[in-house]
Structures are given as structure tokens and as C-alpha cells.
Amino acid sequence: MKRAVAICLAGLCCSGAAAADLMQVYRDALANDARLAAARAQYEAGQERVVQGRAGLLPQLGLSAESAWNDAEIRSRTVAGRGEFNSNGYGVQLTQPLFRWQNWVQFKQGELQTALAGTQFGIAQQDLVLRVAEAYFNVLNAQDALAAVTQLRTAAAEQLELAKTSFEVGTVTITDVHEAQSRFDLASAQEIAAQNQLEVSRQALAQIIGREPDALAGLREGVQLQRPQPDNIGDWVAAAEAGSFSVQAQQLTREIAVREVERARAGHLPTVDLVASHGVNHRPQLSTERSEASTIGVQLNLPLYAGGRVSSVSREAAALRMKADSDLEDARRSAALAARQSWLGLTSGMAQVKALEAARVSSTSALEANKLGYEVGVRINIDVLNAQTQLADTLQQLSRARYDTLLAQLRLKAAAGTLGEADVQEINALLAP
């Protein structure tokens, strides 16, 4: 816990040049986040789908060889005998598909699957921005909360000492001392909880960046948050329904499902291949020592009946396509809901910040007035203690509201599919230099 306090104080007192900002933390996460590394590997694997699909359209070349021991008995009108010999053979065959519709459809599916891998990686990149920002602001919020309760504990200690002194001279009752002691003990407990929360928040950030975070730059004093542009919820909802990465991914998944129906039905179609081969056989029989042959031709295969498998697979693919249609509609609705929630969180958060800033001023004034009233005898000890607690609560709520509003801004852009490094830089510009 002492370590958490030291870290908090270092973050509050050190110069801006010594503190890591959001952009630095984000770059550390790009290099060290395990979840993003896994998504990157998945993306690289997905790039091979188009190559695998193309392979079904290209020539297939194979080499075969055989060796066998023969024990043969030969009987004919002119020859009779028994022979034991070893026969050897090898050959090469080239097959070039001329018409295999399922292979063509699979190639198109490979292109879509590669595009889907890129979209899923885009989701992972946006998720990293949100996770880094949330973890970063959680640390700052925990530092602010610790500073507020530490200030409250210090004020409660001063009020307790004042109550004890006043009780000794007979100007207050023992009740005032007990009330001050109670508030001091409560503030001490809150300080311990705040220290623990700060350490938890720092470890959550360390999980993303792969190391213990340095002191972090906080928001500049008096920073003003800007309304989103365009300043219309309908525009953001429309952008989310069309451009959200989750919607794009589901659109690609639906296209793949449509192609899968086509590929399954292609099982009823004939296939045409160009086949060329060359083979050599060594068979030391009575009449043949060595034979060599080359062939080239077109091969047609027409499936007649496969036990109902092709029809069953086609029905299965059609049902999965209907599922993909429903999943796409759900993705659009979810993206629209996320945009609305983020918009409302951003706009209401800005109003809440403004109200809490006014509350901070009035709470500070109320505390000073109660202290003065206590000194002249028109206020009692509990009035001062209540004013101190109210100010500490207001400071914590204001800190949380600011960070939640910034996160809502990032989530709104993520819902529209436009969140990127430029948005991190924009938020980073609000931090103390």
C-alpha cells in the first residue's frame, strides 16, 4: 500500500516531461499486448485463405512410383512356365481443372475470408485503443480518488485534534470528539481501499503494456471537452449501421454463407479436367522388359447419386445462410444501440462535468463557511465534517465523470468504425505536457 501511495504522489508531483502520456502507453501496448499479438497472428493466418482457394483452380502435378515382387505362372497354347521377378514403375500426372464450379466458388470464399480476417483485426485494433484508454483513465481516476480521500483524512485529523482541544477547554462536548474520531477512522479506511484500487488499476494497465507503468500524465487543469462532430445522433447511428467493423465482419460472413450454398449445390454438377500423364514400367516377363507410355485427354465426371449427402449439405448451407442474415441484422441493431449509448454517455457526461465543476466550487465555499462558522460558534463539528465529506465526494465524482466522458467519445467513434491512432493523439493533447 505504501508503494501505491508513493506512485500516486510521484505522479502528482513529477514534471510533465517525466510522466508517460496516453500516446506512449498506447505504443507500448501495440508492441506488447498479448491479445493484439494473437489477433495479428490470426490475421496473418487469414491471408492464406485466398491462396488456398486459388489452389483449386491451378494445375495439380503428382509423381508416383511402385516396386513389387511377382510370383507368376503363365499358361498359354504356346508357352507354359513359372517365373519370379521384380517389377518397377514410375509416372508423373498433370491435372488441370477445366470446369469445377465448387473450386471457383471456394476461391471466391477465400477472398472473402481474407477480407474478413482484415476486418477482425480492425476490431482488435479498436479494442486495443479502448482497453488502453480505459486502463489509463482508471489509473488516473484511482490516483484522484486517493488524493481526495487523503485530503479528507488530513482534514478529519485536523478536525479531530481541534475537537479534542476544544473539549479540554470545555467549549464542545465529548460527542463532538466521537464524531470527529468516527470520520477520521472512516477516512482512514477509505484511504486504504483507494490505495488498493490504485494498485489494481496499475496492474490492469501493466497486463496490456507488458510492464509496470511509469507515472502517468493527467488531464490539464480546466480542460474543456468538445461536443462530437457531426453534432447529431442520427448521423452517428447511420454511420454505425453502415461502417461498424462488427457490421462489416457480419456482412462478409453472410457473403461467405451465400457462397457456401452455391458450393454445396455444385456437388450435383459435372467436373471436367485436362489430364496428362507419362509412365515407365520395368517388368522382366517373357515378352516385355520395359514399357513407356504418355497420355493426354479430357476427363468428365458426372455424379449421379451420393446417398443424399449433397442435398443434405445444401439444405444445411441454406439454413446457415438464413442464420447469417439474422446475425447481420442483429449486428446492425447492436451497432446502432452502441452509437446511441455512446452519444448519450458523451453528451450527458459533458453536462454532468459542468454541473460537478459548479458543485466543486460551491462545496469548497460551503466547507470554508462551515469552518468559519465553527470558529465563531454558529456551526458545530458535524457540520464541518459533513462539508469535508461532501467536497471529497464531489471531487471523486468529477474525476470519474471526466474520464467516462472521454471514454464515451472513443466508444462513439468505435461504434462508427472510425476509431484509430489519430483519436488517441486527440485525447493525448488534453493531457498535461
Short mmCIF file of C-alpha atoms in Angstrom, two decimals:
data_model
loop_
_atom_site.label_atom_id
_atom_site.label_comp_id
_atom_site.label_asym_id
_atom_site.label_seq_id
_atom_site.Cartn_x
_atom_site.Cartn_y
_atom_site.Cartn_z
CA MET A 1 0.00 0.00 0.00
CA LYS A 2 2.87 2.38 0.79
CA ARG A 3 4.18 1.68 -2.71
CA ALA A 4 0.82 2.71 -4.19
CA VAL A 5 0.88 5.97 -2.24
CA ALA A 6 4.44 6.67 -3.39
CA ILE A 7 3.46 6.05 -7.00
CA CYS A 8 0.44 8.32 -6.68
CA LEU A 9 2.45 11.13 -5.11
CA ALA A 10 5.16 10.76 -7.76
CA GLY A 11 2.53 11.00 -10.48
CA LEU A 12 1.07 14.13 -8.91
CA CYS A 13 4.35 15.89 -8.16
CA CYS A 14 6.67 14.96 -11.00
CA SER A 15 7.09 17.21 -14.01
CA GLY A 16 5.19 16.56 -17.22
CA ALA A 17 8.41 15.59 -19.00
CA ALA A 18 8.92 12.67 -16.63
CA ALA A 19 5.38 11.32 -16.95
CA ALA A 20 4.27 8.90 -19.66
CA ASP A 21 1.30 10.12 -21.66
CA LEU A 22 -1.50 8.18 -23.33
CA MET A 23 0.30 8.03 -26.68
CA GLN A 24 3.39 6.47 -25.14
CA VAL A 25 1.32 3.92 -23.28
CA TYR A 26 -0.60 3.11 -26.48
CA ARG A 27 2.63 2.49 -28.40
CA ASP A 28 3.84 0.21 -25.60
CA ALA A 29 0.57 -1.70 -25.90
CA LEU A 30 0.97 -2.04 -29.68
CA ALA A 31 4.31 -3.72 -29.09
CA ASN A 32 3.48 -5.84 -26.05
CA ASP A 33 -0.25 -6.57 -25.76
CA ALA A 34 -0.78 -10.33 -25.93
CA ARG A 35 -4.37 -10.07 -27.17
CA LEU A 36 -3.35 -7.87 -30.11
CA ALA A 37 -0.44 -10.20 -30.90
CA ALA A 38 -2.86 -13.13 -31.08
CA ALA A 39 -5.18 -11.12 -33.34
CA ARG A 40 -2.24 -10.21 -35.59
CA ALA A 41 -1.27 -13.89 -35.91
CA GLN A 42 -4.90 -14.73 -36.71
CA TYR A 43 -4.89 -12.03 -39.38
CA GLU A 44 -1.71 -13.41 -40.95
CA ALA A 45 -3.26 -16.88 -40.96
CA GLY A 46 -6.36 -15.49 -42.65
CA GLN A 47 -4.26 -14.10 -45.50
CA GLU A 48 -3.59 -17.68 -46.59
CA ARG A 49 -7.26 -18.40 -47.28
CA VAL A 50 -7.16 -16.71 -50.67
CA VAL A 51 -4.03 -18.70 -51.58
CA GLN A 52 -5.69 -21.95 -50.55
CA GLY A 53 -8.81 -21.11 -52.54
CA ARG A 54 -6.75 -20.27 -55.64
CA ALA A 55 -5.01 -23.64 -55.46
CA GLY A 56 -8.19 -25.40 -56.58
CA LEU A 57 -8.02 -23.55 -59.92
CA LEU A 58 -4.37 -24.27 -60.67
CA PRO A 59 -2.73 -27.41 -62.12
CA GLN A 60 -2.03 -30.35 -59.82
CA LEU A 61 1.17 -32.28 -60.51
CA GLY A 62 1.97 -35.62 -58.89
CA LEU A 63 4.71 -38.24 -59.07
CA SER A 64 4.12 -41.92 -58.29
CA ALA A 65 6.41 -44.92 -58.11
CA GLU A 66 6.00 -48.60 -57.31
CA SER A 67 8.05 -51.70 -56.83
CA ALA A 68 6.60 -55.20 -56.48
CA TRP A 69 7.83 -58.79 -56.27
CA ASN A 70 5.91 -61.13 -58.61
CA ASP A 71 5.47 -64.87 -58.48
CA ALA A 72 3.65 -65.67 -61.72
CA GLU A 73 2.58 -68.82 -63.52
CA ILE A 74 2.00 -68.42 -67.24
CA ARG A 75 -0.02 -70.88 -69.33
CA SER A 76 -1.00 -70.48 -72.96
CA ARG A 77 -1.24 -72.64 -76.09
CA THR A 78 2.33 -71.94 -76.98
CA VAL A 79 4.01 -71.08 -73.71
CA ALA A 80 3.88 -72.56 -70.25
CA GLY A 81 6.10 -71.73 -67.34
CA ARG A 82 6.59 -70.18 -63.99
CA GLY A 83 8.55 -67.05 -63.22
CA GLU A 84 9.63 -64.95 -60.29
CA PHE A 85 10.66 -61.35 -60.96
CA ASN A 86 10.70 -57.83 -59.57
CA SER A 87 8.68 -55.17 -61.42
CA ASN A 88 9.23 -51.44 -61.07
CA GLY A 89 7.37 -48.43 -62.37
CA TYR A 90 7.10 -44.70 -62.04
CA GLY A 91 4.99 -41.99 -63.57
CA VAL A 92 4.00 -38.36 -63.46
CA GLN A 93 0.49 -36.95 -63.89
CA LEU A 94 -0.73 -33.41 -64.51
CA THR A 95 -4.36 -32.46 -63.85
CA GLN A 96 -5.72 -29.07 -64.84
CA PRO A 97 -9.32 -28.37 -63.79
CA LEU A 98 -11.36 -27.06 -66.72
CA PHE A 99 -14.76 -26.92 -65.04
CA ARG A 100 -15.11 -27.40 -61.31
CA TRP A 101 -17.65 -24.87 -60.16
CA GLN A 102 -17.21 -25.70 -56.47
CA ASN A 103 -13.50 -24.85 -56.79
CA TRP A 104 -14.30 -21.46 -58.30
CA VAL A 105 -16.78 -20.72 -55.51
CA GLN A 106 -14.21 -21.80 -52.93
CA PHE A 107 -11.70 -19.38 -54.45
CA LYS A 108 -14.23 -16.54 -54.04
CA GLN A 109 -14.85 -17.67 -50.47
CA GLY A 110 -11.11 -17.49 -49.85
CA GLU A 111 -11.08 -13.85 -50.96
CA LEU A 112 -13.95 -13.08 -48.61
CA GLN A 113 -12.33 -14.96 -45.72
CA THR A 114 -9.12 -12.99 -46.21
CA ALA A 115 -11.11 -9.75 -46.14
CA LEU A 116 -12.90 -11.00 -43.02
CA ALA A 117 -9.55 -11.60 -41.32
CA GLY A 118 -8.62 -7.98 -42.03
CA THR A 119 -11.90 -6.74 -40.58
CA GLN A 120 -11.49 -8.85 -37.45
CA PHE A 121 -8.00 -7.44 -36.99
CA GLY A 122 -9.50 -3.95 -37.29
CA ILE A 123 -11.87 -4.86 -34.46
CA ALA A 124 -8.89 -5.98 -32.37
CA GLN A 125 -7.06 -2.71 -33.06
CA GLN A 126 -10.06 -0.64 -31.98
CA ASP A 127 -10.46 -2.84 -28.93
CA LEU A 128 -6.84 -2.12 -28.00
CA VAL A 129 -7.44 1.64 -28.14
CA LEU A 130 -10.46 1.30 -25.85
CA ARG A 131 -8.70 -1.05 -23.43
CA VAL A 132 -5.62 1.18 -23.20
CA ALA A 133 -7.67 4.34 -22.69
CA GLU A 134 -9.90 2.71 -20.10
CA ALA A 135 -6.96 1.24 -18.15
CA TYR A 136 -5.07 4.57 -18.37
CA PHE A 137 -8.03 6.59 -17.11
CA ASN A 138 -8.74 4.04 -14.39
CA VAL A 139 -5.24 4.65 -13.03
CA LEU A 140 -5.73 8.42 -13.18
CA ASN A 141 -9.14 8.11 -11.54
CA ALA A 142 -7.70 5.91 -8.79
CA GLN A 143 -4.95 8.49 -8.21
CA ASP A 144 -7.51 11.28 -8.00
CA ALA A 145 -9.67 9.26 -5.60
CA LEU A 146 -6.66 8.51 -3.40
CA ALA A 147 -5.69 12.18 -3.38
CA ALA A 148 -9.25 13.16 -2.43
CA VAL A 149 -9.57 10.70 0.47
CA THR A 150 -6.04 11.52 1.64
CA GLN A 151 -7.04 15.18 1.76
CA LEU A 152 -10.23 14.16 3.58
CA ARG A 153 -8.26 12.12 6.11
CA THR A 154 -5.88 15.03 6.73
CA ALA A 155 -8.79 17.41 7.23
CA ALA A 156 -10.53 14.92 9.52
CA ALA A 157 -7.35 14.58 11.56
CA GLU A 158 -7.15 18.35 11.95
CA GLN A 159 -10.81 18.49 12.94
CA LEU A 160 -10.29 15.67 15.45
CA GLU A 161 -7.35 17.49 17.02
CA LEU A 162 -9.38 20.69 17.17
CA ALA A 163 -12.32 18.86 18.79
CA LYS A 164 -10.05 17.32 21.43
CA THR A 165 -8.53 20.70 22.22
CA SER A 166 -11.95 22.33 22.41
CA PHE A 167 -13.24 19.53 24.64
CA GLU A 168 -10.33 20.03 27.05
CA VAL A 169 -11.22 23.69 27.46
CA GLY A 170 -14.91 22.87 27.71
CA THR A 171 -16.23 24.54 24.58
CA VAL A 172 -17.55 21.30 22.99
CA THR A 173 -18.96 18.05 24.26
CA ILE A 174 -17.46 14.56 24.06
CA THR A 175 -19.96 13.86 21.27
CA ASP A 176 -18.02 16.21 19.00
CA VAL A 177 -14.83 14.29 19.72
CA HIS A 178 -16.50 10.96 18.97
CA GLU A 179 -17.96 12.28 15.72
CA ALA A 180 -14.58 13.60 14.62
CA GLN A 181 -12.92 10.30 15.57
CA SER A 182 -15.54 8.38 13.59
CA ARG A 183 -14.98 10.46 10.46
CA PHE A 184 -11.21 10.14 10.82
CA ASP A 185 -11.44 6.35 11.10
CA LEU A 186 -13.79 6.18 8.12
CA ALA A 187 -11.45 8.33 6.02
CA SER A 188 -8.54 6.07 7.02
CA ALA A 189 -10.48 3.03 5.82
CA GLN A 190 -11.36 4.79 2.57
CA GLU A 191 -7.72 5.67 2.05
CA ILE A 192 -6.70 2.01 2.39
CA ALA A 193 -9.38 1.00 -0.13
CA ALA A 194 -8.23 3.75 -2.52
CA GLN A 195 -4.62 2.58 -2.25
CA ASN A 196 -5.69 -0.95 -3.09
CA GLN A 197 -7.78 0.23 -6.07
CA LEU A 198 -4.84 2.21 -7.41
CA GLU A 199 -2.59 -0.84 -7.31
CA VAL A 200 -5.26 -2.98 -9.00
CA SER A 201 -5.67 -0.36 -11.75
CA ARG A 202 -1.93 -0.16 -12.31
CA GLN A 203 -1.68 -3.93 -12.65
CA ALA A 204 -4.55 -3.95 -15.16
CA LEU A 205 -2.60 -1.45 -17.27
CA ALA A 206 0.59 -3.48 -16.82
CA GLN A 207 -1.18 -6.53 -18.26
CA ILE A 208 -1.73 -4.60 -21.50
CA ILE A 209 1.67 -2.93 -21.91
CA GLY A 210 3.71 -5.84 -20.54
CA ARG A 211 5.47 -3.94 -17.74
CA GLU A 212 4.91 -1.80 -14.69
CA PRO A 213 3.60 1.59 -15.86
CA ASP A 214 5.53 4.75 -15.11
CA ALA A 215 3.96 7.86 -13.62
CA LEU A 216 1.14 8.94 -15.95
CA ALA A 217 0.30 12.40 -17.23
CA GLY A 218 -3.10 13.65 -16.07
CA LEU A 219 -5.66 15.95 -17.64
CA ARG A 220 -4.74 19.61 -17.86
CA GLU A 221 -6.39 21.83 -15.30
CA GLY A 222 -9.51 23.47 -16.69
CA VAL A 223 -9.55 21.39 -19.89
CA GLN A 224 -12.74 21.82 -21.91
CA LEU A 225 -14.37 18.83 -23.61
CA GLN A 226 -15.74 19.38 -27.11
CA ARG A 227 -19.04 18.12 -28.47
CA PRO A 228 -18.82 15.41 -31.14
CA GLN A 229 -18.86 16.30 -34.81
CA PRO A 230 -21.27 15.88 -36.50
CA ASP A 231 -23.38 17.06 -33.59
CA ASN A 232 -26.34 14.84 -34.47
CA ILE A 233 -27.15 11.42 -33.05
CA GLY A 234 -28.86 10.31 -36.26
CA ASP A 235 -25.69 10.75 -38.31
CA TRP A 236 -23.70 8.64 -35.85
CA VAL A 237 -26.32 5.90 -35.80
CA ALA A 238 -26.37 5.76 -39.61
CA ALA A 239 -22.56 5.66 -39.69
CA ALA A 240 -22.53 2.81 -37.17
CA GLU A 241 -25.09 0.76 -39.11
CA ALA A 242 -23.01 1.10 -42.28
CA GLY A 243 -19.39 1.37 -41.12
CA SER A 244 -19.07 -0.50 -37.85
CA PHE A 245 -16.39 -3.18 -38.04
CA SER A 246 -18.77 -5.68 -36.46
CA VAL A 247 -21.32 -4.97 -39.20
CA GLN A 248 -18.65 -5.25 -41.89
CA ALA A 249 -17.50 -8.56 -40.46
CA GLN A 250 -21.04 -9.91 -40.40
CA GLN A 251 -21.63 -8.74 -43.98
CA LEU A 252 -18.59 -10.72 -45.09
CA THR A 253 -19.75 -13.72 -43.06
CA ARG A 254 -23.10 -13.56 -44.82
CA GLU A 255 -21.44 -13.42 -48.25
CA ILE A 256 -19.37 -16.46 -47.34
CA ALA A 257 -22.56 -18.27 -46.30
CA VAL A 258 -24.22 -17.37 -49.62
CA ARG A 259 -21.21 -18.78 -51.48
CA GLU A 260 -21.35 -21.89 -49.33
CA VAL A 261 -24.89 -22.59 -50.55
CA GLU A 262 -23.65 -22.26 -54.12
CA ARG A 263 -20.67 -24.54 -53.43
CA ALA A 264 -22.87 -27.20 -51.85
CA ARG A 265 -25.27 -27.24 -54.81
CA ALA A 266 -22.31 -27.56 -57.17
CA GLY A 267 -21.99 -31.13 -55.91
CA HIS A 268 -24.69 -32.02 -58.48
CA LEU A 269 -22.70 -30.58 -61.38
CA PRO A 270 -20.23 -32.44 -63.61
CA THR A 271 -16.49 -31.79 -63.47
CA VAL A 272 -14.15 -31.58 -66.45
CA ASP A 273 -10.36 -31.93 -66.14
CA LEU A 274 -7.47 -31.96 -68.55
CA VAL A 275 -5.31 -34.96 -67.61
CA ALA A 276 -1.81 -35.65 -68.95
CA SER A 277 0.43 -38.48 -67.77
CA HIS A 278 3.67 -40.22 -68.57
CA GLY A 279 4.68 -43.59 -67.09
CA VAL A 280 7.50 -46.12 -67.31
CA ASN A 281 7.29 -49.79 -66.24
CA HIS A 282 10.03 -52.41 -65.94
CA ARG A 283 8.55 -55.90 -65.96
CA PRO A 284 11.01 -58.60 -66.97
CA GLN A 285 8.43 -61.07 -68.19
CA LEU A 286 8.75 -63.47 -71.04
CA SER A 287 7.82 -60.91 -73.66
CA THR A 288 8.21 -57.44 -72.14
CA GLU A 289 11.25 -55.90 -70.44
CA ARG A 290 10.26 -52.22 -70.43
CA SER A 291 7.20 -50.20 -71.40
CA GLU A 292 6.76 -46.44 -71.59
CA ALA A 293 3.56 -44.52 -72.35
CA SER A 294 2.28 -40.93 -72.45
CA THR A 295 -1.36 -39.88 -72.48
CA ILE A 296 -3.31 -36.63 -72.64
CA GLY A 297 -7.05 -36.16 -72.67
CA VAL A 298 -10.13 -34.66 -71.10
CA GLN A 299 -11.86 -36.41 -68.21
CA LEU A 300 -15.54 -35.94 -67.42
CA ASN A 301 -17.13 -36.98 -64.14
CA LEU A 302 -20.85 -36.72 -63.51
CA PRO A 303 -22.15 -37.52 -60.00
CA LEU A 304 -25.38 -39.49 -60.14
CA TYR A 305 -26.17 -40.41 -56.55
CA ALA A 306 -24.25 -39.90 -53.31
CA GLY A 307 -26.70 -41.29 -50.79
CA GLY A 308 -28.46 -37.94 -50.39
CA ARG A 309 -25.39 -36.23 -48.95
CA VAL A 310 -25.26 -33.39 -51.49
CA SER A 311 -28.91 -32.48 -50.92
CA SER A 312 -28.44 -32.61 -47.15
CA VAL A 313 -25.35 -30.39 -47.27
CA SER A 314 -27.25 -27.93 -49.50
CA ARG A 315 -30.11 -27.70 -47.01
CA GLU A 316 -27.64 -27.22 -44.17
CA ALA A 317 -25.88 -24.39 -46.04
CA ALA A 318 -29.22 -22.71 -46.81
CA ALA A 319 -30.17 -22.76 -43.12
CA LEU A 320 -26.80 -21.30 -42.15
CA ARG A 321 -27.27 -18.54 -44.72
CA MET A 322 -30.57 -17.62 -43.04
CA LYS A 323 -28.73 -17.56 -39.73
CA ALA A 324 -26.13 -15.22 -41.24
CA ASP A 325 -28.94 -12.91 -42.42
CA SER A 326 -30.30 -12.71 -38.87
CA ASP A 327 -26.81 -12.22 -37.41
CA LEU A 328 -26.23 -9.32 -39.81
CA GLU A 329 -29.46 -7.64 -38.76
CA ASP A 330 -28.54 -8.14 -35.11
CA ALA A 331 -25.09 -6.64 -35.75
CA ARG A 332 -26.67 -3.56 -37.32
CA ARG A 333 -29.03 -3.10 -34.40
CA SER A 334 -26.23 -3.63 -31.88
CA ALA A 335 -24.04 -1.07 -33.66
CA ALA A 336 -26.90 1.45 -33.67
CA LEU A 337 -27.51 0.84 -29.96
CA ALA A 338 -23.81 1.23 -29.17
CA ALA A 339 -23.75 4.53 -31.07
CA ARG A 340 -26.81 5.82 -29.21
CA GLN A 341 -25.45 4.76 -25.82
CA SER A 342 -22.07 6.34 -26.52
CA TRP A 343 -23.67 9.54 -27.82
CA LEU A 344 -25.86 9.86 -24.74
CA GLY A 345 -22.94 8.98 -22.48
CA LEU A 346 -20.83 11.68 -24.13
CA THR A 347 -23.42 14.46 -24.16
CA SER A 348 -24.80 13.74 -20.69
CA GLY A 349 -21.24 13.31 -19.40
CA MET A 350 -20.32 16.78 -20.60
CA ALA A 351 -23.35 18.24 -18.82
CA GLN A 352 -22.50 16.26 -15.70
CA VAL A 353 -18.91 17.52 -15.73
CA LYS A 354 -20.14 21.09 -15.98
CA ALA A 355 -22.55 20.57 -13.07
CA LEU A 356 -19.92 18.88 -10.92
CA GLU A 357 -17.43 21.68 -11.59
CA ALA A 358 -20.01 24.10 -10.22
CA ALA A 359 -20.63 21.72 -7.30
CA ARG A 360 -16.90 21.67 -6.54
CA VAL A 361 -16.85 25.46 -6.26
CA SER A 362 -19.94 25.52 -4.04
CA SER A 363 -18.71 22.61 -1.90
CA THR A 364 -15.38 24.37 -1.34
CA SER A 365 -17.21 27.55 -0.36
CA ALA A 366 -19.52 25.61 1.96
CA LEU A 367 -16.54 23.99 3.68
CA GLU A 368 -14.85 27.34 4.24
CA ALA A 369 -18.10 28.84 5.54
CA ASN A 370 -18.64 25.94 7.96
CA LYS A 371 -15.08 26.18 9.23
CA LEU A 372 -15.53 29.88 9.89
CA GLY A 373 -18.91 29.25 11.49
CA TYR A 374 -17.39 26.59 13.74
CA GLU A 375 -14.68 29.02 14.87
CA VAL A 376 -17.23 31.67 15.84
CA GLY A 377 -19.62 29.18 17.38
CA VAL A 378 -22.53 29.21 14.92
CA ARG A 379 -21.69 25.81 13.43
CA ILE A 380 -20.99 22.53 15.18
CA ASN A 381 -18.33 19.92 14.48
CA ILE A 382 -20.60 17.63 12.46
CA ASP A 383 -21.34 20.47 10.04
CA VAL A 384 -17.67 20.84 9.21
CA LEU A 385 -17.21 17.08 8.88
CA ASN A 386 -20.18 16.81 6.53
CA ALA A 387 -18.84 19.64 4.38
CA GLN A 388 -15.44 17.94 4.16
CA THR A 389 -17.04 14.66 3.10
CA GLN A 390 -19.23 16.38 0.53
CA LEU A 391 -16.23 18.08 -1.06
CA ALA A 392 -14.27 14.80 -1.24
CA ASP A 393 -17.25 13.02 -2.85
CA THR A 394 -17.69 15.84 -5.36
CA LEU A 395 -14.03 15.71 -6.36
CA GLN A 396 -14.21 11.95 -6.93
CA GLN A 397 -17.42 12.19 -8.95
CA LEU A 398 -15.97 14.99 -11.08
CA SER A 399 -12.85 12.98 -11.81
CA ARG A 400 -14.85 9.89 -12.79
CA ALA A 401 -17.24 11.93 -14.95
CA ARG A 402 -14.40 13.45 -16.96
CA TYR A 403 -12.79 10.10 -17.73
CA ASP A 404 -16.12 8.43 -18.52
CA THR A 405 -16.93 11.23 -20.95
CA LEU A 406 -13.62 10.81 -22.76
CA LEU A 407 -14.18 7.06 -22.98
CA ALA A 408 -17.69 7.64 -24.36
CA GLN A 409 -16.13 9.79 -27.08
CA LEU A 410 -13.82 6.96 -28.08
CA ARG A 411 -16.61 4.38 -27.93
CA LEU A 412 -18.77 6.56 -30.18
CA LYS A 413 -16.06 6.57 -32.84
CA ALA A 414 -15.53 2.83 -32.39
CA ALA A 415 -19.24 2.25 -32.97
CA ALA A 416 -18.94 4.13 -36.27
CA GLY A 417 -15.80 2.20 -37.24
CA THR A 418 -13.55 5.28 -37.36
CA LEU A 419 -11.56 4.89 -34.13
CA GLY A 420 -7.80 4.94 -34.67
CA GLU A 421 -4.46 6.34 -33.59
CA ALA A 422 -5.47 9.88 -34.55
CA ASP A 423 -8.16 9.76 -31.87
CA VAL A 424 -5.59 8.67 -29.31
CA GLN A 425 -3.48 11.69 -30.27
CA GLU A 426 -6.52 13.95 -29.93
CA ILE A 427 -7.17 12.73 -26.38
CA ASN A 428 -3.46 12.88 -25.63
CA ALA A 429 -3.47 16.60 -26.45
CA LEU A 430 -5.77 17.15 -23.43
CA LEU A 431 -3.13 15.81 -21.03
CA ALA A 432 -0.66 17.93 -19.12
CA PRO A 433 2.51 18.45 -21.22
#
